[in-house]
Amino acid sequence: MNGCSSPREVWRCIPGCGSCCRLDPALRPEAIEALSPQQRSIYLSMVGSDGWCIHFDTGGCRCRIYEERPDFCRISSLVGLFGNDGESGDALAIACCKQQIRTEHGGHGRVMRRFLRAIRKPR
């Protein structure tokens, strides 16, 4: 994962995206591999027949268990799962989100534009 983010970018989750909720194991072999056996079991139990998380509300584009979601669904766990090859946690999260958004919504779509605006805003 290439973290092509500038030092001014700070990771933020944006409402109405849900790209990370696409859990299809065929599309995320690196995610499955990074998980412990217990996490892998939970992850696979969350995959619906359409490849999306069973807890993802497609109408509202939101997680129905956000406060109780597993640790691997939390951005703070990314660096621990995928290691840190010199990237900051923000850079890794931004790179992951860009990749997922590009896959699910397109690289020049509304969701990507909203994400890029959000990560450039000062905290």
JSON list of C-alpha atoms in Angstrom, two decimals, residues 10-112:
[
{"chain": "A", "resi": 10, "resn": "VAL", "atom": "CA", "xyz": [-4.95, 13.78, 8.36]},
{"chain": "A", "resi": 11, "resn": "TRP", "atom": "CA", "xyz": [-7.09, 10.66, 8.07]},
{"chain": "A", "resi": 12, "resn": "ARG", "atom": "CA", "xyz": [-10.82, 11.05, 8.68]},
{"chain": "A", "resi": 13, "resn": "CYS", "atom": "CA", "xyz": [-13.72, 8.70, 8.10]},
{"chain": "A", "resi": 14, "resn": "ILE", "atom": "CA", "xyz": [-16.45, 10.28, 6.01]},
{"chain": "A", "resi": 15, "resn": "PRO", "atom": "CA", "xyz": [-20.13, 9.49, 6.39]},
{"chain": "A", "resi": 16, "resn": "GLY", "atom": "CA", "xyz": [-21.85, 7.81, 3.46]},
{"chain": "A", "resi": 17, "resn": "CYS", "atom": "CA", "xyz": [-18.79, 5.96, 2.16]},
{"chain": "A", "resi": 18, "resn": "GLY", "atom": "CA", "xyz": [-18.76, 2.40, 3.50]},
{"chain": "A", "resi": 19, "resn": "SER", "atom": "CA", "xyz": [-15.95, 1.30, 1.19]},
{"chain": "A", "resi": 20, "resn": "CYS", "atom": "CA", "xyz": [-14.19, -0.53, 4.00]},
{"chain": "A", "resi": 21, "resn": "CYS", "atom": "CA", "xyz": [-17.36, -2.56, 4.61]},
{"chain": "A", "resi": 22, "resn": "ARG", "atom": "CA", "xyz": [-16.82, -4.50, 1.40]},
{"chain": "A", "resi": 23, "resn": "LEU", "atom": "CA", "xyz": [-15.33, -7.62, 3.01]},
{"chain": "A", "resi": 24, "resn": "ASP", "atom": "CA", "xyz": [-15.34, -10.04, 0.06]},
{"chain": "A", "resi": 25, "resn": "PRO", "atom": "CA", "xyz": [-12.36, -12.33, 0.83]},
{"chain": "A", "resi": 26, "resn": "ALA", "atom": "CA", "xyz": [-11.58, -12.67, -2.88]},
{"chain": "A", "resi": 27, "resn": "LEU", "atom": "CA", "xyz": [-10.97, -8.91, -3.01]},
{"chain": "A", "resi": 28, "resn": "ARG", "atom": "CA", "xyz": [-9.04, -8.74, 0.27]},
{"chain": "A", "resi": 29, "resn": "PRO", "atom": "CA", "xyz": [-6.66, -11.68, 0.53]},
{"chain": "A", "resi": 30, "resn": "GLU", "atom": "CA", "xyz": [-4.04, -9.49, 2.26]},
{"chain": "A", "resi": 31, "resn": "ALA", "atom": "CA", "xyz": [-6.57, -8.57, 4.95]},
{"chain": "A", "resi": 32, "resn": "ILE", "atom": "CA", "xyz": [-7.49, -12.19, 5.60]},
{"chain": "A", "resi": 33, "resn": "GLU", "atom": "CA", "xyz": [-3.82, -13.15, 5.80]},
{"chain": "A", "resi": 34, "resn": "ALA", "atom": "CA", "xyz": [-3.01, -10.40, 8.31]},
{"chain": "A", "resi": 35, "resn": "LEU", "atom": "CA", "xyz": [-5.68, -11.52, 10.79]},
{"chain": "A", "resi": 36, "resn": "SER", "atom": "CA", "xyz": [-5.23, -13.96, 13.64]},
{"chain": "A", "resi": 37, "resn": "PRO", "atom": "CA", "xyz": [-7.23, -17.21, 13.38]},
{"chain": "A", "resi": 38, "resn": "GLN", "atom": "CA", "xyz": [-9.87, -15.85, 15.79]},
{"chain": "A", "resi": 39, "resn": "GLN", "atom": "CA", "xyz": [-10.13, -12.54, 13.90]},
{"chain": "A", "resi": 40, "resn": "ARG", "atom": "CA", "xyz": [-10.30, -14.42, 10.59]},
{"chain": "A", "resi": 41, "resn": "SER", "atom": "CA", "xyz": [-13.22, -16.48, 11.87]},
{"chain": "A", "resi": 42, "resn": "ILE", "atom": "CA", "xyz": [-15.10, -13.34, 12.96]},
{"chain": "A", "resi": 43, "resn": "TYR", "atom": "CA", "xyz": [-14.27, -11.57, 9.68]},
{"chain": "A", "resi": 44, "resn": "LEU", "atom": "CA", "xyz": [-15.53, -14.46, 7.55]},
{"chain": "A", "resi": 45, "resn": "SER", "atom": "CA", "xyz": [-18.72, -14.72, 9.63]},
{"chain": "A", "resi": 46, "resn": "MET", "atom": "CA", "xyz": [-19.41, -11.06, 8.83]},
{"chain": "A", "resi": 47, "resn": "VAL", "atom": "CA", "xyz": [-19.26, -11.49, 5.04]},
{"chain": "A", "resi": 48, "resn": "GLY", "atom": "CA", "xyz": [-22.70, -11.51, 3.43]},
{"chain": "A", "resi": 49, "resn": "SER", "atom": "CA", "xyz": [-23.58, -13.36, 0.24]},
{"chain": "A", "resi": 50, "resn": "ASP", "atom": "CA", "xyz": [-22.99, -10.15, -1.71]},
{"chain": "A", "resi": 51, "resn": "GLY", "atom": "CA", "xyz": [-19.50, -9.64, -0.25]},
{"chain": "A", "resi": 52, "resn": "TRP", "atom": "CA", "xyz": [-20.54, -6.75, 1.98]},
{"chain": "A", "resi": 53, "resn": "CYS", "atom": "CA", "xyz": [-20.47, -6.83, 5.77]},
{"chain": "A", "resi": 54, "resn": "ILE", "atom": "CA", "xyz": [-23.74, -8.13, 7.17]},
{"chain": "A", "resi": 55, "resn": "HIS", "atom": "CA", "xyz": [-23.72, -5.17, 9.57]},
{"chain": "A", "resi": 56, "resn": "PHE", "atom": "CA", "xyz": [-23.51, -2.55, 6.80]},
{"chain": "A", "resi": 57, "resn": "ASP", "atom": "CA", "xyz": [-26.73, -0.61, 6.25]},
{"chain": "A", "resi": 58, "resn": "THR", "atom": "CA", "xyz": [-26.67, -0.12, 2.48]},
{"chain": "A", "resi": 59, "resn": "GLY", "atom": "CA", "xyz": [-29.57, 2.35, 2.54]},
{"chain": "A", "resi": 60, "resn": "GLY", "atom": "CA", "xyz": [-27.93, 4.62, 5.08]},
{"chain": "A", "resi": 61, "resn": "CYS", "atom": "CA", "xyz": [-24.34, 3.77, 4.08]},
{"chain": "A", "resi": 62, "resn": "ARG", "atom": "CA", "xyz": [-23.36, 3.21, 7.69]},
{"chain": "A", "resi": 63, "resn": "CYS", "atom": "CA", "xyz": [-22.25, 0.50, 10.10]},
{"chain": "A", "resi": 64, "resn": "ARG", "atom": "CA", "xyz": [-25.04, -0.76, 12.35]},
{"chain": "A", "resi": 65, "resn": "ILE", "atom": "CA", "xyz": [-22.52, -1.93, 15.00]},
{"chain": "A", "resi": 66, "resn": "TYR", "atom": "CA", "xyz": [-20.03, 0.94, 14.74]},
{"chain": "A", "resi": 67, "resn": "GLU", "atom": "CA", "xyz": [-19.45, 1.32, 18.49]},
{"chain": "A", "resi": 68, "resn": "GLU", "atom": "CA", "xyz": [-19.11, -2.46, 18.97]},
{"chain": "A", "resi": 69, "resn": "ARG", "atom": "CA", "xyz": [-17.31, -3.27, 15.71]},
{"chain": "A", "resi": 70, "resn": "PRO", "atom": "CA", "xyz": [-14.36, -5.68, 15.87]},
{"chain": "A", "resi": 71, "resn": "ASP", "atom": "CA", "xyz": [-10.85, -4.33, 16.31]},
{"chain": "A", "resi": 72, "resn": "PHE", "atom": "CA", "xyz": [-9.90, -5.13, 12.70]},
{"chain": "A", "resi": 73, "resn": "CYS", "atom": "CA", "xyz": [-12.63, -2.71, 11.57]},
{"chain": "A", "resi": 74, "resn": "ARG", "atom": "CA", "xyz": [-10.89, 0.14, 13.35]},
{"chain": "A", "resi": 75, "resn": "ILE", "atom": "CA", "xyz": [-8.35, 2.31, 11.56]},
{"chain": "A", "resi": 76, "resn": "SER", "atom": "CA", "xyz": [-6.18, 2.33, 14.68]},
{"chain": "A", "resi": 77, "resn": "SER", "atom": "CA", "xyz": [-5.58, -1.38, 14.08]},
{"chain": "A", "resi": 78, "resn": "LEU", "atom": "CA", "xyz": [-4.26, -0.97, 10.53]},
{"chain": "A", "resi": 79, "resn": "VAL", "atom": "CA", "xyz": [-0.65, -0.26, 11.44]},
{"chain": "A", "resi": 80, "resn": "GLY", "atom": "CA", "xyz": [-0.62, -3.23, 13.79]},
{"chain": "A", "resi": 81, "resn": "LEU", "atom": "CA", "xyz": [-2.12, -5.55, 11.17]},
{"chain": "A", "resi": 82, "resn": "PHE", "atom": "CA", "xyz": [-0.09, -4.44, 8.17]},
{"chain": "A", "resi": 83, "resn": "GLY", "atom": "CA", "xyz": [3.10, -3.26, 9.83]},
{"chain": "A", "resi": 84, "resn": "ASN", "atom": "CA", "xyz": [4.67, 0.11, 9.45]},
{"chain": "A", "resi": 85, "resn": "ASP", "atom": "CA", "xyz": [7.27, 0.43, 6.71]},
{"chain": "A", "resi": 86, "resn": "GLY", "atom": "CA", "xyz": [8.00, 4.06, 7.53]},
{"chain": "A", "resi": 87, "resn": "GLU", "atom": "CA", "xyz": [4.48, 5.32, 6.93]},
{"chain": "A", "resi": 88, "resn": "SER", "atom": "CA", "xyz": [2.64, 7.18, 9.62]},
{"chain": "A", "resi": 89, "resn": "GLY", "atom": "CA", "xyz": [-0.67, 5.74, 10.78]},
{"chain": "A", "resi": 90, "resn": "ASP", "atom": "CA", "xyz": [-2.49, 8.52, 8.94]},
{"chain": "A", "resi": 91, "resn": "ALA", "atom": "CA", "xyz": [-0.58, 7.87, 5.70]},
{"chain": "A", "resi": 92, "resn": "LEU", "atom": "CA", "xyz": [-1.37, 4.16, 5.85]},
{"chain": "A", "resi": 93, "resn": "ALA", "atom": "CA", "xyz": [-5.05, 4.76, 6.62]},
{"chain": "A", "resi": 94, "resn": "ILE", "atom": "CA", "xyz": [-5.33, 7.34, 3.84]},
{"chain": "A", "resi": 95, "resn": "ALA", "atom": "CA", "xyz": [-3.69, 4.99, 1.33]},
{"chain": "A", "resi": 96, "resn": "CYS", "atom": "CA", "xyz": [-6.03, 2.14, 2.34]},
{"chain": "A", "resi": 97, "resn": "CYS", "atom": "CA", "xyz": [-9.10, 4.34, 2.11]},
{"chain": "A", "resi": 98, "resn": "LYS", "atom": "CA", "xyz": [-8.09, 5.73, -1.27]},
{"chain": "A", "resi": 99, "resn": "GLN", "atom": "CA", "xyz": [-7.62, 2.19, -2.58]},
{"chain": "A", "resi": 100, "resn": "GLN", "atom": "CA", "xyz": [-10.99, 1.00, -1.24]},
{"chain": "A", "resi": 101, "resn": "ILE", "atom": "CA", "xyz": [-12.88, 4.11, -2.37]},
{"chain": "A", "resi": 102, "resn": "ARG", "atom": "CA", "xyz": [-11.34, 3.84, -5.84]},
{"chain": "A", "resi": 103, "resn": "THR", "atom": "CA", "xyz": [-12.44, 0.20, -6.04]},
{"chain": "A", "resi": 104, "resn": "GLU", "atom": "CA", "xyz": [-15.99, 0.77, -4.79]},
{"chain": "A", "resi": 105, "resn": "HIS", "atom": "CA", "xyz": [-16.86, 4.28, -5.98]},
{"chain": "A", "resi": 106, "resn": "GLY", "atom": "CA", "xyz": [-14.28, 5.18, -8.62]},
{"chain": "A", "resi": 107, "resn": "GLY", "atom": "CA", "xyz": [-11.20, 7.33, -8.44]},
{"chain": "A", "resi": 108, "resn": "HIS", "atom": "CA", "xyz": [-12.89, 10.53, -9.55]},
{"chain": "A", "resi": 109, "resn": "GLY", "atom": "CA", "xyz": [-16.34, 10.09, -8.03]},
{"chain": "A", "resi": 110, "resn": "ARG", "atom": "CA", "xyz": [-18.22, 12.07, -5.41]},
{"chain": "A", "resi": 111, "resn": "VAL", "atom": "CA", "xyz": [-17.07, 9.88, -2.49]},
{"chain": "A", "resi": 112, "resn": "MET", "atom": "CA", "xyz": [-13.39, 10.22, -3.41]}
]
